[in-house]
């Protein structure tokens, strides 16, 4: 009898892998976003993965695109589960300028509420989780991230819980982002307090031992005016974690965010939430969105080409593996997709050392020079342009001279060696991509168009030279490398679909992150709202007839 039980147990364990493809709709959809996970980064480290990322790489895989120009976190996350480009989600940048007041607006701030309030009120469309809940009574939708803007834009408007990390607070939510009842907030508070109690007993280890394959990358580097030892753990990481004010010190919390431990605690909280809410065990298809932020913080702080990212990639592989093993233990059909909100570009100095034509641009000085030129040329008494160098806005008080300021700015920008192209808002607004145009063939104005909103976007859209690093790092923690350009280094991201029993299929046709939501909706059998993306037939045979 014991042997029979053992055999049945073994068979049950095998069962998910033995299911015919897409036999049953999934009980749980898990959407993973790895912040700043460039396709180039995935390709470089793919041979080294042995954990969760190796498993996902054996599914249906695409070289994907965040096809729009504004390759930032908030716009990118807003495409993944809505199926819409940022022009439609309304989330056209991490921050934009309110034209009436000239002040900066954070993408997940709440209009009319306290400045620290966070919610999805600026996002104009719903997400897959919202569609599931509308179509299937009893479906639950949860979003978790290290960043508020990632959790909120993936969670949508009707999620059951939306959590992110607050420095010194642990996992938090807001009544503007979703329900903030004790049933939602208490478990997050208890989880965080237990974590903090452990850390007070034993300082946390931000960085696991560096894999031997990464050690050769350790060497001193200089980015802008900042010199780094190039060692892992990085300068100051150990001291930050063992300091008495680790939880409340902003500098120390920045070290936590830019370390593999940050993804570990987000995954731990996601695993805790799966069990607590019995996700995948309800009457319908549940939705769990998890955005892992550490890769982005590591990329900004240390660049993507050093030992820090090498160590982060190994740790991410293990973290994703742990999450997948928890899903295995549910013994229900589940569907995973992994992608990124944008890619990234290594620090210009290291790119240049590798023979790439790359430069660093002091964007603040560049804007001062542009404004100074316009003041002299046009006889203005104030700086006419505010906002970011890649999409400046003409100040409201000079609206009457808008056309001559715009034209003079464009003329100056177009003769600068740092600038590849510059477009007026009018040019961008007119460059609507024809339906069905392949993402690989979009012109620059078309890419800008996909993340353009007449109220929220700049009056001028600038494409700087490819491989540019923006800003001059001066002290530890300053950004040394980043993203945000309309170039493929920032647009190309992996898109990996995996479910138990999936047959490996490395697709050569491009896919877009806006294809993810309609594909997952077809797999779950729920109707979508209007989408810019399309259901991918390589992933499911349930795509609706077109
Ligand atoms: Zn990001």
mmCIF file with all atom_site columns, N, CA and C in Angstrom, residues 35 73-74 77 81 108 123 127 142-157 159 161-165 172-173 177 289-291 293:
data_model
loop_
_atom_site.group_PDB
_atom_site.id
_atom_site.type_symbol
_atom_site.label_atom_id
_atom_site.label_alt_id
_atom_site.label_comp_id
_atom_site.label_asym_id
_atom_site.label_entity_id
_atom_site.label_seq_id
_atom_site.pdbx_PDB_ins_code
_atom_site.Cartn_x
_atom_site.Cartn_y
_atom_site.Cartn_z
_atom_site.occupancy
_atom_site.B_iso_or_equiv
_atom_site.pdbx_formal_charge
_atom_site.auth_seq_id
_atom_site.auth_comp_id
_atom_site.auth_asym_id
_atom_site.auth_atom_id
_atom_site.pdbx_PDB_model_num
ATOM 1   N N  . UNK A 1 35  ? 13.249 44.709 -13.726 1.00 0.00 ? 35  UNK A N  1
ATOM 2   C CA . UNK A 1 35  ? 13.455 46.113 -14.078 1.00 0.00 ? 35  UNK A CA 1
ATOM 3   C C  . UNK A 1 35  ? 14.838 46.315 -14.726 1.00 0.00 ? 35  UNK A C  1
ATOM 4   N N  . UNK A 1 73  ? 10.778 53.370 -16.417 1.00 0.00 ? 73  UNK A N  1
ATOM 5   C CA . UNK A 1 73  ? 10.098 52.355 -15.606 1.00 0.00 ? 73  UNK A CA 1
ATOM 6   C C  . UNK A 1 73  ? 8.570  52.462 -15.643 1.00 0.00 ? 73  UNK A C  1
ATOM 7   N N  . UNK A 1 74  ? 8.071  53.669 -15.433 1.00 0.00 ? 74  UNK A N  1
ATOM 8   C CA . UNK A 1 74  ? 6.616  53.809 -15.318 1.00 0.00 ? 74  UNK A CA 1
ATOM 9   C C  . UNK A 1 74  ? 5.919  53.530 -16.663 1.00 0.00 ? 74  UNK A C  1
ATOM 10  N N  . UNK A 1 77  ? 6.336  49.617 -17.478 1.00 0.00 ? 77  UNK A N  1
ATOM 11  C CA . UNK A 1 77  ? 5.430  48.746 -16.715 1.00 0.00 ? 77  UNK A CA 1
ATOM 12  C C  . UNK A 1 77  ? 3.985  48.942 -17.130 1.00 0.00 ? 77  UNK A C  1
ATOM 13  N N  . UNK A 1 81  ? 0.822  44.794 -18.812 1.00 0.00 ? 81  UNK A N  1
ATOM 14  C CA . UNK A 1 81  ? -0.443 44.096 -18.555 1.00 0.00 ? 81  UNK A CA 1
ATOM 15  C C  . UNK A 1 81  ? -1.660 44.849 -19.088 1.00 0.00 ? 81  UNK A C  1
ATOM 16  N N  . UNK A 1 108 ? 2.797  58.085 -10.574 1.00 0.00 ? 108 UNK A N  1
ATOM 17  C CA . UNK A 1 108 ? 1.782  57.452 -9.711  1.00 0.00 ? 108 UNK A CA 1
ATOM 18  C C  . UNK A 1 108 ? 1.410  58.344 -8.517  1.00 0.00 ? 108 UNK A C  1
ATOM 19  N N  . UNK A 1 123 ? -3.260 56.642 -14.754 1.00 0.00 ? 123 UNK A N  1
ATOM 20  C CA . UNK A 1 123 ? -3.267 55.624 -15.809 1.00 0.00 ? 123 UNK A CA 1
ATOM 21  C C  . UNK A 1 123 ? -4.688 55.503 -16.364 1.00 0.00 ? 123 UNK A C  1
ATOM 22  N N  . UNK A 1 127 ? -5.930 46.837 -16.577 1.00 0.00 ? 127 UNK A N  1
ATOM 23  C CA . UNK A 1 127 ? -4.928 45.785 -16.798 1.00 0.00 ? 127 UNK A CA 1
ATOM 24  C C  . UNK A 1 127 ? -5.591 44.415 -16.914 1.00 0.00 ? 127 UNK A C  1
ATOM 25  N N  . UNK A 1 142 ? -3.217 40.550 -7.585  1.00 0.00 ? 142 UNK A N  1
ATOM 26  C CA . UNK A 1 142 ? -2.277 41.123 -6.624  1.00 0.00 ? 142 UNK A CA 1
ATOM 27  C C  . UNK A 1 142 ? -1.024 41.583 -7.369  1.00 0.00 ? 142 UNK A C  1
ATOM 28  N N  . UNK A 1 143 ? -0.472 42.725 -6.988  1.00 0.00 ? 143 UNK A N  1
ATOM 29  C CA . UNK A 1 143 ? 0.777  43.199 -7.579  1.00 0.00 ? 143 UNK A CA 1
ATOM 30  C C  . UNK A 1 143 ? 1.754  43.571 -6.462  1.00 0.00 ? 143 UNK A C  1
ATOM 31  N N  . UNK A 1 144 ? 3.023  43.170 -6.645  1.00 0.00 ? 144 UNK A N  1
ATOM 32  C CA . UNK A 1 144 ? 4.059  43.387 -5.628  1.00 0.00 ? 144 UNK A CA 1
ATOM 33  C C  . UNK A 1 144 ? 5.334  43.844 -6.325  1.00 0.00 ? 144 UNK A C  1
ATOM 34  N N  . UNK A 1 145 ? 5.985  44.842 -5.758  1.00 0.00 ? 145 UNK A N  1
ATOM 35  C CA . UNK A 1 145 ? 7.267  45.289 -6.323  1.00 0.00 ? 145 UNK A CA 1
ATOM 36  C C  . UNK A 1 145 ? 8.078  46.016 -5.264  1.00 0.00 ? 145 UNK A C  1
ATOM 37  N N  . UNK A 1 146 ? 9.350  46.195 -5.550  1.00 0.00 ? 146 UNK A N  1
ATOM 38  C CA . UNK A 1 146 ? 10.158 47.089 -4.742  1.00 0.00 ? 146 UNK A CA 1
ATOM 39  C C  . UNK A 1 146 ? 9.780  48.549 -4.982  1.00 0.00 ? 146 UNK A C  1
ATOM 40  N N  . UNK A 1 147 ? 9.202  48.854 -6.164  1.00 0.00 ? 147 UNK A N  1
ATOM 41  C CA . UNK A 1 147 ? 8.878  50.233 -6.545  1.00 0.00 ? 147 UNK A CA 1
ATOM 42  C C  . UNK A 1 147 ? 7.369  50.446 -6.607  1.00 0.00 ? 147 UNK A C  1
ATOM 43  N N  . UNK A 1 148 ? 6.920  51.561 -6.083  1.00 0.00 ? 148 UNK A N  1
ATOM 44  C CA . UNK A 1 148 ? 5.489  51.889 -6.148  1.00 0.00 ? 148 UNK A CA 1
ATOM 45  C C  . UNK A 1 148 ? 5.001  51.960 -7.598  1.00 0.00 ? 148 UNK A C  1
ATOM 46  N N  . UNK A 1 149 ? 5.770  52.623 -8.464  1.00 0.00 ? 149 UNK A N  1
ATOM 47  C CA . UNK A 1 149 ? 5.297  52.824 -9.838  1.00 0.00 ? 149 UNK A CA 1
ATOM 48  C C  . UNK A 1 149 ? 5.185  51.525 -10.627 1.00 0.00 ? 149 UNK A C  1
ATOM 49  N N  . UNK A 1 150 ? 5.996  50.517 -10.267 1.00 0.00 ? 150 UNK A N  1
ATOM 50  C CA . UNK A 1 150 ? 5.912  49.228 -10.959 1.00 0.00 ? 150 UNK A CA 1
ATOM 51  C C  . UNK A 1 150 ? 4.698  48.442 -10.472 1.00 0.00 ? 150 UNK A C  1
ATOM 52  N N  . UNK A 1 151 ? 4.510  48.392 -9.165  1.00 0.00 ? 151 UNK A N  1
ATOM 53  C CA . UNK A 1 151 ? 3.375  47.633 -8.616  1.00 0.00 ? 151 UNK A CA 1
ATOM 54  C C  . UNK A 1 151 ? 2.046  48.246 -9.069  1.00 0.00 ? 151 UNK A C  1
ATOM 55  N N  . UNK A 1 152 ? 1.954  49.559 -9.036  1.00 0.00 ? 152 UNK A N  1
ATOM 56  C CA . UNK A 1 152 ? 0.682  50.229 -9.320  1.00 0.00 ? 152 UNK A CA 1
ATOM 57  C C  . UNK A 1 152 ? 0.302  50.102 -10.797 1.00 0.00 ? 152 UNK A C  1
ATOM 58  N N  . UNK A 1 153 ? 1.279  50.270 -11.688 1.00 0.00 ? 153 UNK A N  1
ATOM 59  C CA . UNK A 1 153 ? 0.943  50.211 -13.118 1.00 0.00 ? 153 UNK A CA 1
ATOM 60  C C  . UNK A 1 153 ? 0.700  48.780 -13.583 1.00 0.00 ? 153 UNK A C  1
ATOM 61  N N  . UNK A 1 154 ? 1.249  47.780 -12.894 1.00 0.00 ? 154 UNK A N  1
ATOM 62  C CA . UNK A 1 154 ? 0.915  46.398 -13.233 1.00 0.00 ? 154 UNK A CA 1
ATOM 63  C C  . UNK A 1 154 ? -0.378 45.961 -12.553 1.00 0.00 ? 154 UNK A C  1
ATOM 64  N N  . UNK A 1 155 ? -0.665 46.518 -11.391 1.00 0.00 ? 155 UNK A N  1
ATOM 65  C CA . UNK A 1 155 ? -1.872 46.124 -10.654 1.00 0.00 ? 155 UNK A CA 1
ATOM 66  C C  . UNK A 1 155 ? -3.146 46.637 -11.284 1.00 0.00 ? 155 UNK A C  1
ATOM 67  N N  . UNK A 1 156 ? -3.114 47.846 -11.838 1.00 0.00 ? 156 UNK A N  1
ATOM 68  C CA . UNK A 1 156 ? -4.317 48.405 -12.458 1.00 0.00 ? 156 UNK A CA 1
ATOM 69  C C  . UNK A 1 156 ? -5.223 49.072 -11.451 1.00 0.00 ? 156 UNK A C  1
ATOM 70  N N  . UNK A 1 157 ? -6.526 49.045 -11.736 1.00 0.00 ? 157 UNK A N  1
ATOM 71  C CA . UNK A 1 157 ? -7.466 49.852 -10.960 1.00 0.00 ? 157 UNK A CA 1
ATOM 72  C C  . UNK A 1 157 ? -8.340 49.075 -9.980  1.00 0.00 ? 157 UNK A C  1
ATOM 73  N N  . UNK A 1 159 ? -7.271 45.944 -8.352  1.00 0.00 ? 159 UNK A N  1
ATOM 74  C CA . UNK A 1 159 ? -6.527 44.854 -7.715  1.00 0.00 ? 159 UNK A CA 1
ATOM 75  C C  . UNK A 1 159 ? -7.007 44.649 -6.278  1.00 0.00 ? 159 UNK A C  1
ATOM 76  N N  . UNK A 1 161 ? -4.878 43.687 -3.933  1.00 0.00 ? 161 UNK A N  1
ATOM 77  C CA . UNK A 1 161 ? -3.795 44.216 -3.094  1.00 0.00 ? 161 UNK A CA 1
ATOM 78  C C  . UNK A 1 161 ? -2.658 44.661 -3.998  1.00 0.00 ? 161 UNK A C  1
ATOM 79  N N  . UNK A 1 162 ? -2.084 45.823 -3.685  1.00 0.00 ? 162 UNK A N  1
ATOM 80  C CA . UNK A 1 162 ? -0.933 46.360 -4.425  1.00 0.00 ? 162 UNK A CA 1
ATOM 81  C C  . UNK A 1 162 ? 0.094  46.776 -3.380  1.00 0.00 ? 162 UNK A C  1
ATOM 82  N N  . UNK A 1 163 ? 1.242  46.095 -3.400  1.00 0.00 ? 163 UNK A N  1
ATOM 83  C CA . UNK A 1 163 ? 2.259  46.339 -2.367  1.00 0.00 ? 163 UNK A CA 1
ATOM 84  C C  . UNK A 1 163 ? 3.562  46.817 -2.986  1.00 0.00 ? 163 UNK A C  1
ATOM 85  N N  . UNK A 1 164 ? 4.254  47.697 -2.288  1.00 0.00 ? 164 UNK A N  1
ATOM 86  C CA . UNK A 1 164 ? 5.615  48.065 -2.660  1.00 0.00 ? 164 UNK A CA 1
ATOM 87  C C  . UNK A 1 164 ? 6.410  48.320 -1.400  1.00 0.00 ? 164 UNK A C  1
ATOM 88  N N  . UNK A 1 165 ? 7.738  48.510 -1.593  1.00 0.00 ? 165 UNK A N  1
ATOM 89  C CA . UNK A 1 165 ? 8.644  48.691 -0.455  1.00 0.00 ? 165 UNK A CA 1
ATOM 90  C C  . UNK A 1 165 ? 8.760  50.163 -0.112  1.00 0.00 ? 165 UNK A C  1
ATOM 91  N N  . UNK A 1 172 ? 4.243  48.158 1.921   1.00 0.00 ? 172 UNK A N  1
ATOM 92  C CA . UNK A 1 172 ? 3.142  49.078 2.227   1.00 0.00 ? 172 UNK A CA 1
ATOM 93  C C  . UNK A 1 172 ? 2.173  49.117 1.053   1.00 0.00 ? 172 UNK A C  1
ATOM 94  N N  . UNK A 1 173 ? 1.015  49.698 1.287   1.00 0.00 ? 173 UNK A N  1
ATOM 95  C CA . UNK A 1 173 ? 0.090  50.001 0.211   1.00 0.00 ? 173 UNK A CA 1
ATOM 96  C C  . UNK A 1 173 ? -0.521 51.363 0.504   1.00 0.00 ? 173 UNK A C  1
ATOM 97  N N  . UNK A 1 177 ? -4.216 53.177 -4.144  1.00 0.00 ? 177 UNK A N  1
ATOM 98  C CA . UNK A 1 177 ? -3.704 52.144 -5.056  1.00 0.00 ? 177 UNK A CA 1
ATOM 99  C C  . UNK A 1 177 ? -4.562 50.892 -5.038  1.00 0.00 ? 177 UNK A C  1
ATOM 100 N N  . UNK A 1 289 ? 1.244  39.782 -10.202 1.00 0.00 ? 289 UNK A N  1
ATOM 101 C CA . UNK A 1 289 ? 2.281  40.533 -10.916 1.00 0.00 ? 289 UNK A CA 1
ATOM 102 C C  . UNK A 1 289 ? 3.398  40.862 -9.927  1.00 0.00 ? 289 UNK A C  1
ATOM 103 N N  . UNK A 1 290 ? 4.625  40.532 -10.299 1.00 0.00 ? 290 UNK A N  1
ATOM 104 C CA . UNK A 1 290 ? 5.774  40.809 -9.437  1.00 0.00 ? 290 UNK A CA 1
ATOM 105 C C  . UNK A 1 290 ? 6.833  41.524 -10.258 1.00 0.00 ? 290 UNK A C  1
ATOM 106 N N  . UNK A 1 291 ? 7.231  42.696 -9.822  1.00 0.00 ? 291 UNK A N  1
ATOM 107 C CA . UNK A 1 291 ? 8.323  43.413 -10.487 1.00 0.00 ? 291 UNK A CA 1
ATOM 108 C C  . UNK A 1 291 ? 9.536  43.422 -9.572  1.00 0.00 ? 291 UNK A C  1
ATOM 109 N N  . UNK A 1 293 ? 13.090 44.785 -8.741  1.00 0.00 ? 293 UNK A N  1
ATOM 110 C CA . UNK A 1 293 ? 13.685 46.091 -9.048  1.00 0.00 ? 293 UNK A CA 1
ATOM 111 C C  . UNK A 1 293 ? 15.203 46.137 -8.954  1.00 0.00 ? 293 UNK A C  1
#
